[in-house]
PDB file of C-alpha atoms in Angstrom:
ATOM      1  CA  MET M   1    -119.926 247.129 166.345  1.00 69.00           C
ATOM      2  CA  GLY M   2    -122.419 248.488 163.830  1.00 77.00           C
ATOM      3  CA  LYS M   3    -123.250 252.098 163.112  1.00 79.00           C
ATOM      4  CA  HIS M   4    -126.498 251.954 165.103  1.00 83.00           C
ATOM      5  CA  ASP M   5    -124.833 250.207 168.021  1.00 90.00           C
ATOM      6  CA  LEU M   6    -122.186 252.930 168.228  1.00 92.00           C
ATOM      7  CA  ALA M   7    -124.843 255.647 168.168  1.00 93.00           C
ATOM      8  CA  THR M   8    -126.763 253.861 170.936  1.00 95.00           C
ATOM      9  CA  VAL M   9    -123.640 253.593 173.090  1.00 95.00           C
ATOM     10  CA  ARG M  10    -122.820 257.279 172.560  1.00 95.00           C
ATOM     11  CA  PHE M  11    -126.388 258.259 173.412  1.00 95.00           C
ATOM     12  CA  ALA M  12    -126.296 256.162 176.587  1.00 96.00           C
ATOM     13  CA  GLU M  13    -122.967 257.678 177.590  1.00 97.00           C
ATOM     14  CA  PHE M  14    -124.349 261.175 177.003  1.00 97.00           C
ATOM     15  CA  ILE M  15    -127.409 260.439 179.137  1.00 96.00           C
ATOM     16  CA  ILE M  16    -125.258 259.006 181.918  1.00 97.00           C
ATOM     17  CA  ARG M  17    -122.815 261.918 181.808  1.00 97.00           C
ATOM     18  CA  TRP M  18    -125.574 264.532 181.869  1.00 97.00           C
ATOM     19  CA  ARG M  19    -128.055 262.544 183.996  1.00 97.00           C
ATOM     20  CA  TRP M  20    -129.149 265.411 186.263  1.00 98.00           C
ATOM     21  CA  ALA M  21    -129.660 267.796 183.362  1.00 97.00           C
ATOM     22  CA  THR M  22    -131.551 265.030 181.533  1.00 97.00           C
ATOM     23  CA  ILE M  23    -133.777 264.394 184.552  1.00 97.00           C
ATOM     24  CA  LEU M  24    -134.433 268.110 185.005  1.00 98.00           C
ATOM     25  CA  LEU M  25    -135.215 268.689 181.327  1.00 97.00           C
ATOM     26  CA  THR M  26    -137.484 265.643 181.272  1.00 97.00           C
ATOM     27  CA  LEU M  27    -139.406 266.925 184.304  1.00 98.00           C
ATOM     28  CA  VAL M  28    -139.718 270.378 182.731  1.00 98.00           C
ATOM     29  CA  PHE M  29    -140.980 268.843 179.486  1.00 97.00           C
ATOM     30  CA  VAL M  30    -143.493 266.587 181.257  1.00 97.00           C
ATOM     31  CA  THR M  31    -144.750 269.514 183.351  1.00 97.00           C
ATOM     32  CA  ALA M  32    -145.142 271.715 180.275  1.00 96.00           C
ATOM     33  CA  ALA M  33    -146.894 268.946 178.349  1.00 96.00           C
ATOM     34  CA  GLY M  34    -149.178 268.269 181.304  1.00 95.00           C
ATOM     35  CA  TYR M  35    -150.082 271.933 181.582  1.00 95.00           C
ATOM     36  CA  GLY M  36    -150.689 272.157 177.851  1.00 92.00           C
ATOM     37  CA  SER M  37    -152.893 269.067 177.893  1.00 93.00           C
ATOM     38  CA  THR M  38    -155.341 270.850 180.195  1.00 91.00           C
ATOM     39  CA  LYS M  39    -156.148 273.116 177.229  1.00 90.00           C
ATOM     40  CA  LEU M  40    -157.100 270.195 174.976  1.00 91.00           C
ATOM     41  CA  PHE M  41    -160.732 269.353 174.414  1.00 88.00           C
ATOM     42  CA  PHE M  42    -162.887 267.372 172.049  1.00 86.00           C
ATOM     43  CA  LYS M  43    -165.909 269.051 170.560  1.00 84.00           C
ATOM     44  CA  ASN M  44    -168.404 266.368 169.619  1.00 86.00           C
ATOM     45  CA  ASP M  45    -170.913 268.710 167.984  1.00 84.00           C
ATOM     46  CA  TYR M  46    -171.671 267.366 164.517  1.00 81.00           C
ATOM     47  CA  ARG M  47    -172.645 270.858 163.305  1.00 83.00           C
ATOM     48  CA  ILE M  48    -168.994 271.884 162.964  1.00 85.00           C
ATOM     49  CA  TRP M  49    -168.647 269.522 159.990  1.00 87.00           C
ATOM     50  CA  PHE M  50    -171.528 271.015 157.973  1.00 89.00           C
ATOM     51  CA  SER M  51    -172.348 274.472 156.678  1.00 90.00           C
ATOM     52  CA  GLU M  52    -175.620 276.151 157.586  1.00 88.00           C
ATOM     53  CA  GLU M  53    -176.788 275.714 153.982  1.00 91.00           C
ATOM     54  CA  ASN M  54    -176.349 271.923 154.011  1.00 93.00           C
ATOM     55  CA  PRO M  55    -179.741 270.397 153.082  1.00 93.00           C
ATOM     56  CA  GLN M  56    -179.217 267.245 155.159  1.00 92.00           C
ATOM     57  CA  LEU M  57    -178.375 269.326 158.236  1.00 91.00           C
ATOM     58  CA  GLN M  58    -181.404 271.553 157.681  1.00 92.00           C
ATOM     59  CA  ALA M  59    -183.647 268.505 157.307  1.00 92.00           C
ATOM     60  CA  PHE M  60    -182.220 266.963 160.461  1.00 91.00           C
ATOM     61  CA  GLU M  61    -182.690 270.150 162.469  1.00 91.00           C
ATOM     62  CA  THR M  62    -186.274 270.463 161.173  1.00 93.00           C
ATOM     63  CA  LEU M  63    -186.867 266.867 162.257  1.00 93.00           C
ATOM     64  CA  GLN M  64    -185.425 267.656 165.691  1.00 91.00           C
ATOM     65  CA  ASP M  65    -187.637 270.752 166.010  1.00 92.00           C
ATOM     66  CA  VAL M  66    -190.723 268.696 165.239  1.00 93.00           C
ATOM     67  CA  TYR M  67    -190.039 265.623 167.381  1.00 91.00           C
ATOM     68  CA  ALA M  68    -187.651 266.717 170.095  1.00 77.00           C
TER      69      ALA M  68
END
């Protein structure tokens, strides 16, 4: 049996021995990750990538003021 095979067997035996603790910890982790994921968001505003002094951004905003 190779080194990785032995580690896999030991890991499996650990999981089987401590199955209820493993299940409980997994549920706690998934619940915490699920709660934390409610705080995630994606801001798709292109203005966050440019400074106010950026000439291309100023030109674009002027164009939007004129035609939008």
